[in-house]
Coordinates of C-alpha atoms in Angstrom, one line a residue:
X1 CA 8.8 -37.8 -36.1
X2 CA 8.2 -41.4 -37.1
X3 CA 8.8 -42.3 -40.8
X4 CA 6.8 -45.5 -40.6
X5 CA 3.2 -46.0 -41.3
X6 CA 0.9 -47.2 -38.5
X7 CA -1.8 -49.8 -39.0
X8 CA -4.4 -47.2 -40.0
X9 CA -2.2 -45.7 -42.6
X10 CA -1.3 -49.1 -44.0
X11 CA -5.0 -49.9 -44.3
X12 CA -5.6 -46.5 -45.9
X13 CA -2.8 -47.1 -48.4
X14 CA -4.3 -50.5 -49.3
X15 CA -7.7 -49.0 -49.7
X16 CA -6.5 -46.1 -51.9
X17 CA -4.6 -48.5 -54.2
X18 CA -7.6 -50.8 -54.6
X19 CA -9.9 -47.8 -55.5
X20 CA -7.4 -46.5 -58.1
X21 CA -6.9 -50.0 -59.6
X22 CA -10.6 -50.4 -60.0
X23 CA -11.6 -47.0 -61.3
X24 CA -8.4 -45.6 -62.8
X25 CA -6.6 -48.5 -64.5
X26 CA -3.9 -48.2 -67.2
X27 CA -6.6 -48.8 -69.8
X28 CA -8.3 -45.5 -68.8
X29 CA -5.0 -43.6 -69.0
X30 CA -4.5 -44.9 -72.5
X31 CA -8.0 -44.1 -73.5
X32 CA -7.4 -40.5 -72.4
X33 CA -4.2 -40.3 -74.4
X34 CA -5.5 -42.0 -77.5
X35 CA -9.1 -40.9 -77.7
X36 CA -9.4 -38.0 -75.3
X37 CA -11.7 -40.0 -73.0
X38 CA -13.3 -37.9 -70.2
X39 CA -12.1 -38.2 -66.5
X40 CA -15.3 -36.7 -65.0
X41 CA -16.4 -40.1 -63.6
X42 CA -13.0 -40.8 -62.0
X43 CA -13.0 -37.3 -60.4
X44 CA -16.4 -38.0 -59.0
X45 CA -15.0 -41.2 -57.4
X46 CA -12.3 -39.2 -55.7
X47 CA -14.9 -36.8 -54.4
X48 CA -17.2 -39.5 -53.2
X49 CA -14.2 -41.3 -51.4
X50 CA -13.6 -38.0 -49.5
X51 CA -10.1 -37.5 -50.9
X52 CA -10.8 -33.9 -51.8
X53 CA -11.5 -33.2 -48.1
X54 CA -7.9 -34.0 -47.0
X55 CA -7.1 -30.3 -46.6
X56 CA -6.3 -30.2 -42.9
X57 CA -2.6 -30.2 -42.0
X58 CA -3.2 -33.2 -39.8
X59 CA -4.1 -35.2 -42.9
X60 CA -0.9 -34.4 -44.7
X61 CA 0.5 -38.0 -44.5
X62 CA -2.9 -39.5 -45.6
X63 CA -2.9 -37.1 -48.6
X64 CA 0.7 -38.0 -49.3
X65 CA -0.3 -41.6 -49.6
X66 CA -3.0 -40.7 -52.1
X67 CA -0.7 -38.6 -54.1
X68 CA 2.0 -41.3 -54.4
X69 CA -0.6 -43.8 -55.5
X70 CA -2.0 -41.4 -58.1
X71 CA 1.5 -40.8 -59.4
X72 CA 2.0 -44.5 -59.8
X73 CA -1.2 -44.7 -61.8
X74 CA -0.5 -41.6 -63.9
X75 CA -3.7 -40.0 -62.7
X76 CA -5.4 -38.1 -65.5
X77 CA -7.6 -35.9 -63.3
X78 CA -6.9 -32.4 -61.8
X79 CA -6.5 -33.8 -58.3
X80 CA -2.8 -32.8 -57.8
X81 CA -3.4 -29.2 -58.8
X82 CA -6.6 -28.9 -56.8
X83 CA -5.3 -30.5 -53.6
X84 CA -1.7 -29.3 -53.4
X85 CA -1.8 -26.0 -55.2
X86 CA -5.3 -24.5 -55.1
X87 CA -6.6 -25.7 -51.8
X88 CA -3.6 -24.6 -49.6
X89 CA -3.9 -21.0 -51.0
X90 CA -7.8 -20.9 -51.0
X91 CA -8.6 -22.6 -47.7
X92 CA -12.3 -22.5 -47.1
X93 CA -13.2 -21.5 -50.6
X94 CA -15.7 -23.9 -52.0
X95 CA -16.7 -27.4 -50.9
X96 CA -13.7 -29.2 -52.4
X97 CA -15.8 -31.0 -55.1
X98 CA -14.7 -28.7 -58.0
X99 CA -11.3 -28.7 -59.5
X100 CA -9.1 -25.7 -59.0
X101 CA -5.6 -24.4 -59.9
X102 CA -3.0 -21.9 -58.6
X103 CA -1.3 -19.1 -60.4
X104 CA 1.9 -18.4 -58.4
X105 CA 3.6 -15.8 -60.6
X106 CA 3.0 -13.2 -63.4
X107 CA -0.1 -11.5 -62.0
X108 CA -0.2 -8.2 -60.2
X109 CA -3.0 -6.7 -58.0
X110 CA -3.7 -2.9 -58.0
X111 CA -6.2 -1.2 -55.7
X112 CA -7.9 1.7 -57.4
X113 CA -9.9 2.9 -54.4
X114 CA -13.0 0.9 -55.1
X115 CA -11.6 -2.6 -55.5
X116 CA -8.8 -4.7 -56.8
X117 CA -7.7 -5.1 -60.4
X118 CA -5.8 -8.2 -61.5
X119 CA -3.6 -8.1 -64.6
X120 CA -0.9 -10.3 -66.0
X121 CA -0.3 -13.8 -67.2
X122 CA 0.6 -17.0 -65.4
X123 CA 2.4 -19.6 -67.5
X124 CA 2.6 -23.4 -67.1
X125 CA -0.4 -23.4 -64.7
X126 CA -1.1 -27.1 -63.9
X127 CA -4.6 -27.9 -64.9
X128 CA -5.4 -24.3 -65.6
X129 CA -7.7 -25.3 -68.5
X130 CA -9.7 -27.6 -66.3
X131 CA -10.1 -25.5 -63.2
X132 CA -13.3 -23.9 -62.2
X133 CA -11.6 -21.4 -59.8
X134 CA -8.1 -20.0 -59.5
X135 CA -6.1 -19.1 -56.5
X136 CA -4.0 -16.2 -57.7
X137 CA -0.9 -15.3 -55.6
X138 CA 0.1 -11.6 -55.7
X139 CA 2.1 -9.3 -53.3
X140 CA -1.3 -8.1 -52.0
X141 CA -2.4 -11.6 -51.1
X142 CA -4.2 -14.4 -52.7
X143 CA -7.4 -13.8 -54.8
X144 CA -9.9 -16.4 -55.7
X145 CA -11.2 -15.9 -59.2
X146 CA -13.7 -17.8 -61.3
X147 CA -12.2 -19.4 -64.4
X148 CA -14.8 -17.6 -66.5
X149 CA -13.0 -14.3 -65.7
X150 CA -9.7 -15.5 -67.2
X151 CA -8.3 -16.0 -70.7
X152 CA -7.1 -19.6 -70.8
X153 CA -5.0 -21.3 -73.4
X154 CA -3.8 -24.9 -73.0
X155 CA -0.1 -25.4 -73.7
X156 CA 1.4 -28.3 -75.5
X157 CA 3.0 -30.9 -73.2
X158 CA 4.9 -34.1 -73.9
X159 CA 2.8 -35.9 -71.3
X160 CA -0.3 -36.7 -73.2
X161 CA -2.6 -36.8 -70.2
X162 CA -1.1 -33.8 -68.4
X163 CA -2.8 -30.4 -68.6
X164 CA -0.8 -27.2 -68.5
X165 CA -2.2 -23.8 -69.5
X166 CA -1.4 -20.2 -69.9
X167 CA -3.8 -18.1 -67.7
X168 CA -4.2 -14.4 -68.3
X169 CA -6.2 -11.7 -66.5
X170 CA -6.9 -8.4 -68.3
X171 CA -7.8 -5.9 -65.6
X172 CA -10.2 -8.3 -63.9
X173 CA -12.0 -6.6 -61.0
X174 CA -12.3 -8.5 -57.8
X175 CA -13.7 -7.5 -54.4
X176 CA -12.1 -7.5 -51.0
X177 CA -14.2 -10.5 -50.1
X178 CA -12.2 -12.5 -52.8
X179 CA -8.9 -11.7 -51.1
X180 CA -7.4 -14.2 -48.8
X181 CA -4.5 -13.6 -46.4
X182 CA -3.0 -16.9 -47.1
X183 CA 0.5 -18.1 -46.3
X184 CA 1.9 -18.3 -49.9
X185 CA 5.2 -19.7 -48.8
X186 CA 3.6 -22.6 -47.0
X187 CA 1.4 -23.2 -50.0
X188 CA 4.5 -23.6 -52.1
X189 CA 5.9 -26.1 -49.7
X190 CA 2.8 -28.2 -50.0
X191 CA 2.9 -27.9 -53.8
X192 CA 6.5 -29.0 -53.9
X193 CA 5.9 -32.0 -51.6
X194 CA 2.8 -33.0 -53.6
X195 CA 4.8 -32.9 -56.9
X196 CA 7.7 -34.9 -55.3
X197 CA 5.3 -37.6 -54.2
X198 CA 3.7 -37.8 -57.6
X199 CA 7.2 -38.2 -59.2
X200 CA 8.1 -40.9 -56.6
X201 CA 4.9 -42.8 -57.5
X202 CA 5.6 -42.6 -61.2
X203 CA 9.2 -43.8 -60.7
X204 CA 8.0 -46.7 -58.7
X205 CA 5.7 -47.6 -61.6
X206 CA 8.6 -47.5 -64.0
X207 CA 10.6 -49.9 -61.7
X208 CA 7.7 -52.4 -61.5
X209 CA 7.3 -52.4 -65.2
X210 CA 11.1 -52.9 -65.7
X211 CA 11.2 -55.8 -63.2
X212 CA 8.3 -57.5 -64.9
X213 CA 10.1 -57.1 -68.3
X214 CA 13.5 -58.3 -67.2
X215 CA 12.0 -61.4 -65.5
X216 CA 10.2 -62.4 -68.7
X217 CA 12.6 -61.4 -71.5
X218 CA 15.3 -64.0 -72.2
X219 CA 18.7 -63.8 -73.8
X220 CA 21.0 -66.8 -74.3
X221 CA 18.2 -69.0 -72.8
X222 CA 18.0 -67.1 -69.4
X223 CA 16.0 -64.1 -68.2
X224 CA 17.9 -60.9 -68.7
X225 CA 17.1 -60.1 -65.1
X226 CA 19.7 -62.7 -64.1
X227 CA 22.5 -60.6 -65.6
X228 CA 24.6 -58.8 -63.0
X229 CA 24.6 -55.5 -64.9
X230 CA 20.8 -55.5 -65.1
X231 CA 20.6 -56.3 -61.3
X232 CA 22.8 -53.4 -60.5
X233 CA 20.7 -50.9 -62.5
X234 CA 17.5 -52.2 -60.9
X235 CA 19.1 -51.9 -57.5
X236 CA 20.2 -48.3 -58.2
X237 CA 16.6 -47.5 -59.3
X238 CA 15.2 -49.0 -56.1
X239 CA 17.7 -47.1 -53.9
X240 CA 16.9 -43.8 -55.6
X241 CA 13.2 -44.3 -55.2
X242 CA 13.4 -45.2 -51.5
X243 CA 15.6 -42.1 -50.9
X244 CA 13.2 -39.8 -52.7
X245 CA 10.2 -41.4 -51.0
X246 CA 11.7 -41.0 -47.5
X247 CA 12.4 -37.3 -48.1
X248 CA 8.9 -36.7 -49.6
X249 CA 7.2 -38.3 -46.6
X250 CA 9.4 -36.4 -44.2
X251 CA 8.4 -33.2 -46.0
X252 CA 4.7 -34.2 -45.5
X253 CA 5.4 -34.8 -41.8
X254 CA 6.9 -31.3 -41.4
X255 CA 3.8 -29.8 -43.0
X256 CA 1.6 -31.8 -40.7
X257 CA 3.5 -30.6 -37.6
X258 CA 4.0 -27.1 -38.9
X259 CA 7.7 -27.7 -38.4
X260 CA 9.9 -24.8 -39.5
X261 CA 12.1 -27.3 -41.3
X262 CA 9.4 -27.7 -43.9
X263 CA 11.0 -25.1 -46.2
X264 CA 14.2 -27.1 -46.6
X265 CA 12.4 -30.4 -46.4
X266 CA 10.1 -29.5 -49.4
X267 CA 13.1 -28.5 -51.5
X268 CA 15.0 -31.6 -50.5
X269 CA 12.1 -33.8 -51.5
X270 CA 11.7 -32.1 -54.9
X271 CA 15.5 -32.2 -55.6
X272 CA 15.6 -35.9 -54.6
X273 CA 12.6 -36.7 -56.7
X274 CA 14.3 -34.9 -59.7
X275 CA 17.5 -36.9 -59.3
X276 CA 15.5 -40.0 -58.9
X277 CA 13.5 -39.5 -62.1
X278 CA 16.7 -38.8 -64.0
X279 CA 18.3 -42.1 -63.0
X280 CA 15.1 -44.1 -63.3
X281 CA 14.4 -42.6 -66.8
X282 CA 17.8 -43.6 -68.1
X283 CA 17.8 -47.1 -66.7
X284 CA 14.2 -47.7 -67.5
X285 CA 14.7 -46.8 -71.1
X286 CA 17.9 -48.9 -71.4
X287 CA 16.5 -52.0 -69.7
X288 CA 13.4 -52.0 -71.9
X289 CA 15.5 -51.4 -75.0
X290 CA 13.8 -50.4 -78.3
X291 CA 10.4 -51.3 -76.8
X292 CA 10.6 -48.3 -74.6
X293 CA 10.2 -46.0 -77.6
X294 CA 7.0 -47.6 -78.8
X295 CA 3.6 -45.9 -78.3
X296 CA 2.1 -49.3 -77.3
X297 CA 4.3 -49.5 -74.2
X298 CA 2.7 -48.1 -71.1
X299 CA 6.2 -47.3 -69.7
X300 CA 5.9 -44.0 -71.5
X301 CA 3.2 -42.6 -69.3
X302 CA 5.0 -43.1 -66.1
X303 CA 8.3 -41.8 -67.6
X304 CA 6.6 -38.7 -68.9
X305 CA 4.8 -37.9 -65.7
X306 CA 8.0 -38.1 -63.7
X307 CA 9.9 -36.0 -66.2
X308 CA 7.1 -33.4 -66.3
X309 CA 7.3 -33.2 -62.5
X310 CA 10.9 -32.2 -62.7
X311 CA 10.2 -29.3 -65.0
X312 CA 7.4 -27.9 -62.9
X313 CA 7.9 -25.8 -59.7
X314 CA 11.7 -25.7 -60.2
X315 CA 14.2 -28.5 -60.9
X316 CA 17.1 -30.1 -59.1
X317 CA 19.5 -27.2 -59.6
X318 CA 17.1 -24.6 -58.3
X319 CA 16.2 -26.5 -55.2
X320 CA 19.8 -27.5 -54.4
X321 CA 20.7 -23.8 -54.6
X322 CA 17.9 -23.0 -52.2
X323 CA 19.0 -25.7 -49.7
X324 CA 22.6 -24.4 -49.9
X325 CA 21.4 -20.8 -49.1
X326 CA 19.4 -22.1 -46.1
X327 CA 22.4 -23.8 -44.7
X328 CA 24.7 -20.9 -45.3
X329 CA 22.3 -18.7 -43.3
X330 CA 22.1 -21.2 -40.4
X331 CA 24.0 -20.4 -37.3
X332 CA 25.3 -23.8 -36.1

């Protein structure tokens, strides 16, 4: 496995960044946070660019490049939930142009002889309030359910452009044709990797904002970026981001190759991204000083997106425990 982009992937990365810079600039993110601006047009851009068609395992690295760039931009659309949570569980369901979400836990399926009944509640469902369809994971398999059949309540989140919802099913009847024999564990690996890449992108945005700030702000007649203590913190942020990025792309490669190491790789990526956001959050806030607490500072959006990623799909402690269990069970 090579952890270096080829020429086509570098061109793809450049193209993705240009599209996002043009259609999803920081001004749009602030408009969504301040005024509740719609993101329908931006979502349509993603569909027209073909990004919602990156569902084949062979496209895992290309999708990873998109996800990191969207994390950097604090993407306000349901792309992450649709492509890394819904699509892996509901392969072949729909044309990819409609947003979807996944319910991993809290719902049970009961067969009453004539069909399946879904009951239960999934909490903290990413973009559950904006999905048109749900992929509901149960012990009996994955069921695709229209959003109109669910009871949906958006939950409060500290990230002003992040959508998280509580999704309930009260004995909803679904047919056998709605049941998919999907690999739920593999779907979780893709979801973890996608979340890690989003966090890496957000942390990279924090570092870039910090570097711009310390180069321009002066103390004692010189930029504060010239102080050794500031350099050390910036270097620590860079190292943490590069480590998390490498592990996230390695996880994407294991998914692309259907490598059995993907289980550990996905948890390593999520744990590294969680540790990265913790360090970047502390140093980013400190180096910006009191300005980091102001609503007018765009630093908040990247910080909140990275922190929210840590809280979704299990944090550092949970994934480090899983990694330890895997290695204890390995016969070296």
